[in-house]
């Protein structure tokens, strides 16, 4: 189970963090705020002064929800002096801080994936595999058209298969109706009660429909298409990342950068699950460079050590 949290700051940002934590099954024990005497309750929680919160909940993590950067840093320093576990943003609390700072930019229109352009620009014969394209494949189009990559796009959802039958794609963008997992098999996927995001991992208890879809290991597909390594791997696979990613890393497959959307909301230990993804990637030589609410970007440690494709700051 996730540990309860104290939110420091009973304002707009505190409210947003309350909702974000609730979505990830994290209970907010209380707020604390310098104006606590004027705000007895916020989002149904007691609002305490800092001293009251520290005295009552010394072992709980404090998530700072303060807009002013200088004030936030001072509050964090003061709380740490008192022995409190402090996080200065939701992202830092949930999955940890960036390991390395390097320029990254948004790619595509619909989701929050970011890529490191210095690993793509001015290079030839680049290959990307993108799993889970859905109905908006602007990410894949941008990789193909702007960066000139050979893009292999995958999605087994029947509606996507039907949609892609009528699409005229660039020559360097290919679509295949396969999913990603830790085995080569026909697997049962469930359709949630709302939306069309089939998942083999999520919501079988709320599903009104299930279907068999073909999934493959990444190693199987790379062997089939003749690739020994990838320049970019994207995963938006509705929970299958928790099965596929360990298999990919343990297989020794190499990629320069990974764009991954994580789906942790049904897990009672969502924070541990999320932090576990980062630890797994760190342990296999990948550094977090873009730390979004659900979408993260990692690059291979050998990239920043070599420095051949741009420079950044941080510990390689």
C-alpha atoms as a printed R data frame, in Angstrom:
    type eleno elety resid chain resno       x       y       z
1   ATOM     1    CA   UNK     A     1   0.000   0.000   0.000
2   ATOM     2    CA   UNK     A     2   1.061   3.583  -0.642
3   ATOM     3    CA   UNK     A     3   2.053   5.656   2.368
4   ATOM     4    CA   UNK     A     4  -0.182   8.629   3.231
5   ATOM     5    CA   UNK     A     5   1.129  12.092   2.346
6   ATOM     6    CA   UNK     A     6   0.998  15.598   3.822
7   ATOM     7    CA   UNK     A     7   0.463  18.353   1.253
8   ATOM     8    CA   UNK     A     8   2.154  21.635   2.154
9   ATOM     9    CA   UNK     A     9   0.055  24.418   0.642
10  ATOM    10    CA   UNK     A    10  -3.741  24.615   0.760
11  ATOM    11    CA   UNK     A    11  -4.178  26.461  -2.517
12  ATOM    12    CA   UNK     A    12  -4.698  25.828  -6.214
13  ATOM    13    CA   UNK     A    13  -1.524  23.770  -6.664
14  ATOM    14    CA   UNK     A    14  -2.272  21.838  -3.493
15  ATOM    15    CA   UNK     A    15  -5.710  20.996  -4.856
16  ATOM    16    CA   UNK     A    16  -4.245  19.787  -8.141
17  ATOM    17    CA   UNK     A    17  -1.747  17.617  -6.283
18  ATOM    18    CA   UNK     A    18  -4.554  16.231  -4.115
19  ATOM    19    CA   UNK     A    19  -6.392  15.090  -7.260
20  ATOM    20    CA   UNK     A    20  -3.226  13.674  -8.827
21  ATOM    21    CA   UNK     A    21  -2.461  11.710  -5.657
22  ATOM    22    CA   UNK     A    22  -6.040  10.426  -5.428
23  ATOM    23    CA   UNK     A    23  -5.811   9.180  -9.017
24  ATOM    24    CA   UNK     A    24  -2.752   7.170  -7.994
25  ATOM    25    CA   UNK     A    25  -4.404   5.743  -4.861
26  ATOM    26    CA   UNK     A    26  -2.350   7.869  -2.468
27  ATOM    27    CA   UNK     A    27  -4.227   9.062   0.633
28  ATOM    28    CA   UNK     A    28  -3.683  12.660   1.762
29  ATOM    29    CA   UNK     A    29  -3.633  12.642   5.555
30  ATOM    30    CA   UNK     A    30  -3.759  16.437   5.926
31  ATOM    31    CA   UNK     A    31  -2.754  19.763   4.426
32  ATOM    32    CA   UNK     A    32  -0.528  22.238   6.171
33  ATOM    33    CA   UNK     A    33  -0.458  25.944   5.422
34  ATOM    34    CA   UNK     A    34   0.763  29.158   7.021
35  ATOM    35    CA   UNK     A    35  -2.865  30.381   6.971
36  ATOM    36    CA   UNK     A    36  -4.196  27.226   8.594
37  ATOM    37    CA   UNK     A    37  -6.216  29.166  11.184
38  ATOM    38    CA   UNK     A    38  -8.317  30.632   8.347
39  ATOM    39    CA   UNK     A    39  -8.688  27.341   6.390
40  ATOM    40    CA   UNK     A    40  -9.952  24.606   8.726
41  ATOM    41    CA   UNK     A    41 -10.702  22.142   5.900
42  ATOM    42    CA   UNK     A    42  -9.504  21.757   2.322
43  ATOM    43    CA   UNK     A    43 -10.662  18.936   0.029
44  ATOM    44    CA   UNK     A    44 -12.172  17.320   3.123
45  ATOM    45    CA   UNK     A    45  -8.840  17.239   4.975
46  ATOM    46    CA   UNK     A    46  -7.739  19.078   8.103
47  ATOM    47    CA   UNK     A    47  -5.412  22.013   7.501
48  ATOM    48    CA   UNK     A    48  -2.629  22.282  10.085
49  ATOM    49    CA   UNK     A    49   0.163  24.711  10.759
50  ATOM    50    CA   UNK     A    50   3.637  23.528   9.839
51  ATOM    51    CA   UNK     A    51   4.556  22.891  13.473
52  ATOM    52    CA   UNK     A    52   1.345  20.936  14.062
53  ATOM    53    CA   UNK     A    53   1.905  18.805  10.978
54  ATOM    54    CA   UNK     A    54   5.540  18.081  11.831
55  ATOM    55    CA   UNK     A    55   4.673  17.141  15.400
56  ATOM    56    CA   UNK     A    56   1.719  14.939  14.429
57  ATOM    57    CA   UNK     A    57   3.128  13.295  11.277
58  ATOM    58    CA   UNK     A    58   6.945  13.279  11.531
59  ATOM    59    CA   UNK     A    59   7.270  10.010   9.591
60  ATOM    60    CA   UNK     A    60   5.101  10.937   6.589
61  ATOM    61    CA   UNK     A    61   6.409  12.508   3.364
62  ATOM    62    CA   UNK     A    62   5.555  16.171   2.753
63  ATOM    63    CA   UNK     A    63   4.705  17.187  -0.825
64  ATOM    64    CA   UNK     A    64   5.296  20.898  -1.366
65  ATOM    65    CA   UNK     A    65   2.636  22.734  -3.367
66  ATOM    66    CA   UNK     A    66   4.100  26.227  -3.358
67  ATOM    67    CA   UNK     A    67   4.437  28.262  -6.570
68  ATOM    68    CA   UNK     A    68   7.202  30.634  -5.497
69  ATOM    69    CA   UNK     A    69  10.471  28.814  -6.187
70  ATOM    70    CA   UNK     A    70  12.556  30.642  -3.594
71  ATOM    71    CA   UNK     A    71   9.923  30.141  -0.888
72  ATOM    72    CA   UNK     A    72   9.575  26.468  -1.839
73  ATOM    73    CA   UNK     A    73  13.291  25.863  -1.521
74  ATOM    74    CA   UNK     A    74  13.413  27.576   1.863
75  ATOM    75    CA   UNK     A    75  10.458  25.548   3.146
76  ATOM    76    CA   UNK     A    76  12.087  22.353   1.896
77  ATOM    77    CA   UNK     A    77  15.359  23.223   3.614
78  ATOM    78    CA   UNK     A    78  13.592  24.030   6.886
79  ATOM    79    CA   UNK     A    79  11.598  20.791   6.840
80  ATOM    80    CA   UNK     A    80  14.633  18.677   6.017
81  ATOM    81    CA   UNK     A    81  16.444  20.267   8.942
82  ATOM    82    CA   UNK     A    82  13.616  18.919  11.089
83  ATOM    83    CA   UNK     A    83  14.146  15.425   9.679
84  ATOM    84    CA   UNK     A    84  11.115  15.454   7.371
85  ATOM    85    CA   UNK     A    85  11.053  13.581   4.031
86  ATOM    86    CA   UNK     A    86  10.303  16.337   1.497
87  ATOM    87    CA   UNK     A    87   9.409  16.413  -2.202
88  ATOM    88    CA   UNK     A    88   9.255  19.670  -4.142
89  ATOM    89    CA   UNK     A    89   6.907  18.476  -6.896
90  ATOM    90    CA   UNK     A    90   4.465  15.681  -7.633
91  ATOM    91    CA   UNK     A    91   6.833  14.255 -10.249
92  ATOM    92    CA   UNK     A    92   9.742  14.187  -7.808
93  ATOM    93    CA   UNK     A    93   7.561  12.373  -5.267
94  ATOM    94    CA   UNK     A    94   6.077   9.916  -7.708
95  ATOM    95    CA   UNK     A    95   8.983   8.808  -9.879
96  ATOM    96    CA   UNK     A    96  11.996  10.859  -8.843
97  ATOM    97    CA   UNK     A    97  14.002  13.727 -10.282
98  ATOM    98    CA   UNK     A    98  15.691  13.808 -13.668
99  ATOM    99    CA   UNK     A    99  19.040  12.021 -13.745
100 ATOM   100    CA   UNK     A   100  20.465  14.156 -16.538
101 ATOM   101    CA   UNK     A   101  19.595  17.492 -18.091
102 ATOM   102    CA   UNK     A   102  19.572  17.699 -21.879
103 ATOM   103    CA   UNK     A   103  17.307  19.506 -24.337
104 ATOM   104    CA   UNK     A   104  14.068  17.656 -25.048
105 ATOM   105    CA   UNK     A   105  11.085  18.744 -27.139
106 ATOM   106    CA   UNK     A   106   7.502  17.600 -27.626
107 ATOM   107    CA   UNK     A   107   6.840  15.267 -30.515
108 ATOM   108    CA   UNK     A   108   3.361  14.732 -31.952
109 ATOM   109    CA   UNK     A   109   0.151  16.538 -31.100
110 ATOM   110    CA   UNK     A   110  -1.945  14.383 -28.803
111 ATOM   111    CA   UNK     A   111   0.206  13.082 -25.949
112 ATOM   112    CA   UNK     A   112   3.011  14.419 -23.828
113 ATOM   113    CA   UNK     A   113   5.915  12.453 -25.258
114 ATOM   114    CA   UNK     A   114   9.193  14.318 -25.587
115 ATOM   115    CA   UNK     A   115  12.274  13.342 -27.567
116 ATOM   116    CA   UNK     A   116  15.903  14.431 -27.389
117 ATOM   117    CA   UNK     A   117  16.438  16.094 -30.788
118 ATOM   118    CA   UNK     A   118  20.236  16.034 -30.644
119 ATOM   119    CA   UNK     A   119  20.045  12.237 -30.861
120 ATOM   120    CA   UNK     A   120  18.008  12.444 -34.066
121 ATOM   121    CA   UNK     A   121  18.913  15.547 -36.068
122 ATOM   122    CA   UNK     A   122  21.491  15.298 -38.821
123 ATOM   123    CA   UNK     A   123  21.758  11.516 -38.576
124 ATOM   124    CA   UNK     A   124  20.878   8.869 -41.125
125 ATOM   125    CA   UNK     A   125  19.518   5.320 -41.020
126 ATOM   126    CA   UNK     A   126  17.666   5.798 -37.729
127 ATOM   127    CA   UNK     A   127  15.093   3.253 -36.592
128 ATOM   128    CA   UNK     A   128  12.158   3.693 -34.223
129 ATOM   129    CA   UNK     A   129   9.658   1.155 -32.881
130 ATOM   130    CA   UNK     A   130   6.430   2.649 -31.530
131 ATOM   131    CA   UNK     A   131   3.965   0.493 -29.602
132 ATOM   132    CA   UNK     A   132   0.432   1.712 -28.974
133 ATOM   133    CA   UNK     A   133  -0.254   4.328 -31.641
134 ATOM   134    CA   UNK     A   134  -4.024   4.584 -31.125
135 ATOM   135    CA   UNK     A   135  -5.971   6.857 -33.461
136 ATOM   136    CA   UNK     A   136  -3.452   9.699 -33.388
137 ATOM   137    CA   UNK     A   137  -0.175   8.703 -34.947
138 ATOM   138    CA   UNK     A   138   1.204  12.263 -35.190
139 ATOM   139    CA   UNK     A   139   4.151  11.184 -33.007
140 ATOM   140    CA   UNK     A   140   5.103   8.519 -35.511
141 ATOM   141    CA   UNK     A   141   4.530  10.851 -38.461
142 ATOM   142    CA   UNK     A   142   6.815  13.481 -36.963
143 ATOM   143    CA   UNK     A   143   9.559  10.929 -36.397
144 ATOM   144    CA   UNK     A   144   9.239   9.826 -40.029
145 ATOM   145    CA   UNK     A   145   8.813  13.222 -41.695
146 ATOM   146    CA   UNK     A   146  10.817  15.617 -39.518
147 ATOM   147    CA   UNK     A   147  13.636  13.339 -38.417
148 ATOM   148    CA   UNK     A   148  13.663  10.952 -41.392
149 ATOM   149    CA   UNK     A   149  13.467   7.837 -39.232
150 ATOM   150    CA   UNK     A   150  12.382   4.396 -40.371
151 ATOM   151    CA   UNK     A   151   9.353   3.986 -38.111
152 ATOM   152    CA   UNK     A   152   7.697   0.676 -37.258
153 ATOM   153    CA   UNK     A   153   4.315   1.363 -35.634
154 ATOM   154    CA   UNK     A   154   2.354  -1.289 -33.730
155 ATOM   155    CA   UNK     A   155  -1.160  -1.527 -32.321
156 ATOM   156    CA   UNK     A   156  -3.386  -4.631 -32.226
157 ATOM   157    CA   UNK     A   157  -6.671  -2.902 -31.332
158 ATOM   158    CA   UNK     A   158  -9.359  -3.860 -33.889
159 ATOM   159    CA   UNK     A   159 -10.539  -0.278 -34.290
160 ATOM   160    CA   UNK     A   160  -6.982   0.889 -35.004
161 ATOM   161    CA   UNK     A   161  -6.456  -1.941 -37.481
162 ATOM   162    CA   UNK     A   162  -9.585  -0.868 -39.344
163 ATOM   163    CA   UNK     A   163  -8.581   2.813 -39.213
164 ATOM   164    CA   UNK     A   164  -5.095   2.147 -40.563
165 ATOM   165    CA   UNK     A   165  -6.414   0.162 -43.532
166 ATOM   166    CA   UNK     A   166  -7.589   3.416 -45.121
167 ATOM   167    CA   UNK     A   167  -4.498   5.493 -44.318
168 ATOM   168    CA   UNK     A   168  -1.795   6.340 -46.823
169 ATOM   169    CA   UNK     A   169   1.451   6.359 -44.877
170 ATOM   170    CA   UNK     A   170   4.899   7.656 -45.848
171 ATOM   171    CA   UNK     A   171   7.211   4.973 -47.209
172 ATOM   172    CA   UNK     A   172   9.319   5.129 -44.050
173 ATOM   173    CA   UNK     A   173   6.338   4.565 -41.709
174 ATOM   174    CA   UNK     A   174   5.049   0.985 -41.512
175 ATOM   175    CA   UNK     A   175   2.146  -0.285 -39.418
176 ATOM   176    CA   UNK     A   176   1.690  -3.774 -37.949
177 ATOM   177    CA   UNK     A   177  -1.259  -5.104 -35.883
178 ATOM   178    CA   UNK     A   178   0.797  -6.482 -32.988
179 ATOM   179    CA   UNK     A   179   0.971  -5.714 -29.295
180 ATOM   180    CA   UNK     A   180   3.992  -5.789 -26.994
181 ATOM   181    CA   UNK     A   181   4.428  -8.157 -24.070
182 ATOM   182    CA   UNK     A   182   6.885 -10.579 -22.502
183 ATOM   183    CA   UNK     A   183   5.925 -13.529 -24.715
184 ATOM   184    CA   UNK     A   184   4.806 -14.394 -28.226
185 ATOM   185    CA   UNK     A   185   1.174 -15.364 -27.830
186 ATOM   186    CA   UNK     A   186  -2.478 -14.660 -28.382
187 ATOM   187    CA   UNK     A   187  -3.512 -12.858 -25.196
188 ATOM   188    CA   UNK     A   188  -6.813 -11.757 -23.737
189 ATOM   189    CA   UNK     A   189  -7.336  -8.004 -23.717
190 ATOM   190    CA   UNK     A   190 -10.151  -6.175 -21.942
191 ATOM   191    CA   UNK     A   191 -12.063  -3.122 -23.129
192 ATOM   192    CA   UNK     A   192 -12.706  -0.685 -20.254
193 ATOM   193    CA   UNK     A   193 -16.228   0.593 -19.607
194 ATOM   194    CA   UNK     A   194 -15.285   3.889 -21.279
195 ATOM   195    CA   UNK     A   195 -12.877   4.518 -24.130
196 ATOM   196    CA   UNK     A   196 -11.159   2.146 -26.558
197 ATOM   197    CA   UNK     A   197  -7.899   1.519 -24.711
198 ATOM   198    CA   UNK     A   198  -7.748  -2.269 -24.662
199 ATOM   199    CA   UNK     A   199  -5.459  -3.642 -21.959
200 ATOM   200    CA   UNK     A   200  -4.303  -7.117 -21.000
201 ATOM   201    CA   UNK     A   201  -3.594  -5.812 -17.511
202 ATOM   202    CA   UNK     A   202  -6.318  -3.348 -16.586
203 ATOM   203    CA   UNK     A   203  -9.976  -3.446 -15.624
204 ATOM   204    CA   UNK     A   204 -11.201  -6.975 -16.405
205 ATOM   205    CA   UNK     A   205 -13.789  -6.432 -13.644
206 ATOM   206    CA   UNK     A   206 -15.283  -3.375 -15.377
207 ATOM   207    CA   UNK     A   207 -15.060  -4.685 -18.919
208 ATOM   208    CA   UNK     A   208 -18.061  -5.574 -21.012
209 ATOM   209    CA   UNK     A   209 -15.891  -7.000 -23.787
210 ATOM   210    CA   UNK     A   210 -12.727  -9.014 -24.149
211 ATOM   211    CA   UNK     A   211 -10.817 -10.080 -27.222
212 ATOM   212    CA   UNK     A   212  -7.791 -12.128 -28.242
213 ATOM   213    CA   UNK     A   213  -4.916 -10.152 -29.739
214 ATOM   214    CA   UNK     A   214  -1.480 -11.109 -31.014
215 ATOM   215    CA   UNK     A   215   1.457  -9.887 -28.913
216 ATOM   216    CA   UNK     A   216   5.182 -10.340 -29.351
217 ATOM   217    CA   UNK     A   217   8.374  -9.849 -27.431
218 ATOM   218    CA   UNK     A   218  10.463  -6.946 -28.689
219 ATOM   219    CA   UNK     A   219  13.322  -9.358 -29.411
220 ATOM   220    CA   UNK     A   220  11.057 -11.401 -31.694
221 ATOM   221    CA   UNK     A   221  10.032  -8.372 -33.749
222 ATOM   222    CA   UNK     A   222  13.555  -6.982 -33.999
223 ATOM   223    CA   UNK     A   223  14.796 -10.343 -35.256
224 ATOM   224    CA   UNK     A   224  11.903 -10.552 -37.738
225 ATOM   225    CA   UNK     A   225  12.631  -7.106 -39.172
226 ATOM   226    CA   UNK     A   226  16.416  -7.443 -39.054
227 ATOM   227    CA   UNK     A   227  17.347  -4.900 -36.376
228 ATOM   228    CA   UNK     A   228  20.089  -5.393 -33.784
229 ATOM   229    CA   UNK     A   229  19.438  -2.114 -31.943
230 ATOM   230    CA   UNK     A   230  16.994   0.822 -31.953
231 ATOM   231    CA   UNK     A   231  17.518   4.551 -31.943
232 ATOM   232    CA   UNK     A   232  14.140   5.151 -30.293
233 ATOM   233    CA   UNK     A   233  11.582   2.960 -28.559
234 ATOM   234    CA   UNK     A   234   8.119   4.250 -27.616
235 ATOM   235    CA   UNK     A   235   5.740   2.350 -25.337
236 ATOM   236    CA   UNK     A   236   2.133   3.345 -24.635
237 ATOM   237    CA   UNK     A   237   0.748  -0.113 -24.008
238 ATOM   238    CA   UNK     A   238  -1.899   0.299 -21.282
239 ATOM   239    CA   UNK     A   239  -0.160  -1.599 -18.510
240 ATOM   240    CA   UNK     A   240   1.756  -4.161 -20.549
241 ATOM   241    CA   UNK     A   241   4.922  -2.133 -19.881
242 ATOM   242    CA   UNK     A   242   5.194  -3.833 -16.487
243 ATOM   243    CA   UNK     A   243   5.625  -7.187 -18.249
244 ATOM   244    CA   UNK     A   244   7.417  -6.105 -21.418
245 ATOM   245    CA   UNK     A   245  10.028  -3.741 -19.987
246 ATOM   246    CA   UNK     A   246  11.796  -6.257 -17.705
247 ATOM   247    CA   UNK     A   247  11.891  -8.726 -20.598
248 ATOM   248    CA   UNK     A   248  13.366  -6.101 -22.943
249 ATOM   249    CA   UNK     A   249  16.084  -5.052 -20.511
250 ATOM   250    CA   UNK     A   250  16.974  -8.584 -19.418
251 ATOM   251    CA   UNK     A   251  17.290  -9.561 -23.086
252 ATOM   252    CA   UNK     A   252  20.093  -7.020 -23.491
253 ATOM   253    CA   UNK     A   253  18.374  -5.146 -26.323
254 ATOM   254    CA   UNK     A   254  19.810  -1.667 -26.850
255 ATOM   255    CA   UNK     A   255  18.039   1.597 -27.637
256 ATOM   256    CA   UNK     A   256  19.292   5.186 -27.457
257 ATOM   257    CA   UNK     A   257  16.124   6.690 -26.051
258 ATOM   258    CA   UNK     A   258  12.875   5.440 -24.584
259 ATOM   259    CA   UNK     A   259   9.560   7.312 -24.516
260 ATOM   260    CA   UNK     A   260   7.235   5.511 -22.118
261 ATOM   261    CA   UNK     A   261   3.767   6.159 -20.748
262 ATOM   262    CA   UNK     A   262   3.242   4.452 -17.404
263 ATOM   263    CA   UNK     A   263  -0.126   3.191 -16.178
264 ATOM   264    CA   UNK     A   264  -0.091   2.700 -12.418
265 ATOM   265    CA   UNK     A   265  -3.532   3.840 -11.298
266 ATOM   266    CA   UNK     A   266  -5.084   0.489 -10.483
267 ATOM   267    CA   UNK     A   267  -2.251  -0.594  -8.229
268 ATOM   268    CA   UNK     A   268  -2.515  -0.037  -4.466
269 ATOM   269    CA   UNK     A   269   1.284   0.367  -4.464
270 ATOM   270    CA   UNK     A   270   1.356   2.728  -7.468
271 ATOM   271    CA   UNK     A   271   4.236   4.827  -6.073
272 ATOM   272    CA   UNK     A   272   6.421   1.760  -5.580
273 ATOM   273    CA   UNK     A   273   5.460   0.540  -9.076
274 ATOM   274    CA   UNK     A   274   6.415   3.890 -10.609
275 ATOM   275    CA   UNK     A   275   9.670   4.211  -8.727
276 ATOM   276    CA   UNK     A   276  10.413   0.617  -9.655
277 ATOM   277    CA   UNK     A   277  10.277   1.492 -13.358
278 ATOM   278    CA   UNK     A   278  12.891   4.200 -12.868
279 ATOM   279    CA   UNK     A   279  15.131   1.953 -10.759
280 ATOM   280    CA   UNK     A   280  14.910  -0.832 -13.320
281 ATOM   281    CA   UNK     A   281  15.923   1.504 -16.122
282 ATOM   282    CA   UNK     A   282  18.655   3.169 -14.051
283 ATOM   283    CA   UNK     A   283  20.070  -0.247 -13.150
284 ATOM   284    CA   UNK     A   284  20.276  -1.086 -16.861
285 ATOM   285    CA   UNK     A   285  22.052   2.131 -17.790
286 ATOM   286    CA   UNK     A   286  19.226   4.506 -18.718
287 ATOM   287    CA   UNK     A   287  18.825   8.047 -17.379
288 ATOM   288    CA   UNK     A   288  15.589   9.969 -16.883
289 ATOM   289    CA   UNK     A   289  15.699  13.235 -18.846
290 ATOM   290    CA   UNK     A   290  12.012  14.206 -19.165
291 ATOM   291    CA   UNK     A   291   9.794  13.685 -16.152
292 ATOM   292    CA   UNK     A   292   6.128  14.114 -17.039
293 ATOM   293    CA   UNK     A   293   2.928  13.231 -15.205
294 ATOM   294    CA   UNK     A   294   2.560   9.961 -17.120
295 ATOM   295    CA   UNK     A   295   5.075  10.234 -19.968
296 ATOM   296    CA   UNK     A   296   8.802   9.976 -19.343
297 ATOM   297    CA   UNK     A   297  11.866   9.959 -21.582
298 ATOM   298    CA   UNK     A   298  15.074   8.076 -20.842
299 ATOM   299    CA   UNK     A   299  18.373   8.031 -22.728
300 ATOM   300    CA   UNK     A   300  21.167   5.503 -22.640
301 ATOM   301    CA   UNK     A   301  23.994   6.372 -20.261
302 ATOM   302    CA   UNK     A   302  26.527   5.644 -22.981
303 ATOM   303    CA   UNK     A   303  25.054   8.553 -24.971
304 ATOM   304    CA   UNK     A   304  25.849  11.200 -22.375
305 ATOM   305    CA   UNK     A   305  29.233   9.597 -21.623
306 ATOM   306    CA   UNK     A   306  30.203   9.753 -25.283
307 ATOM   307    CA   UNK     A   307  28.854  13.271 -25.825
308 ATOM   308    CA   UNK     A   308  28.690  12.646 -29.580
309 ATOM   309    CA   UNK     A   309  25.119  13.856 -29.968
310 ATOM   310    CA   UNK     A   310  24.928  16.964 -27.832
311 ATOM   311    CA   UNK     A   311  25.732  17.863 -24.264
312 ATOM   312    CA   UNK     A   312  23.824  17.919 -21.019
313 ATOM   313    CA   UNK     A   313  24.381  18.224 -17.318
314 ATOM   314    CA   UNK     A   314  24.213  15.599 -14.629
315 ATOM   315    CA   UNK     A   315  25.936  12.480 -13.399
316 ATOM   316    CA   UNK     A   316  26.551   9.873 -16.101
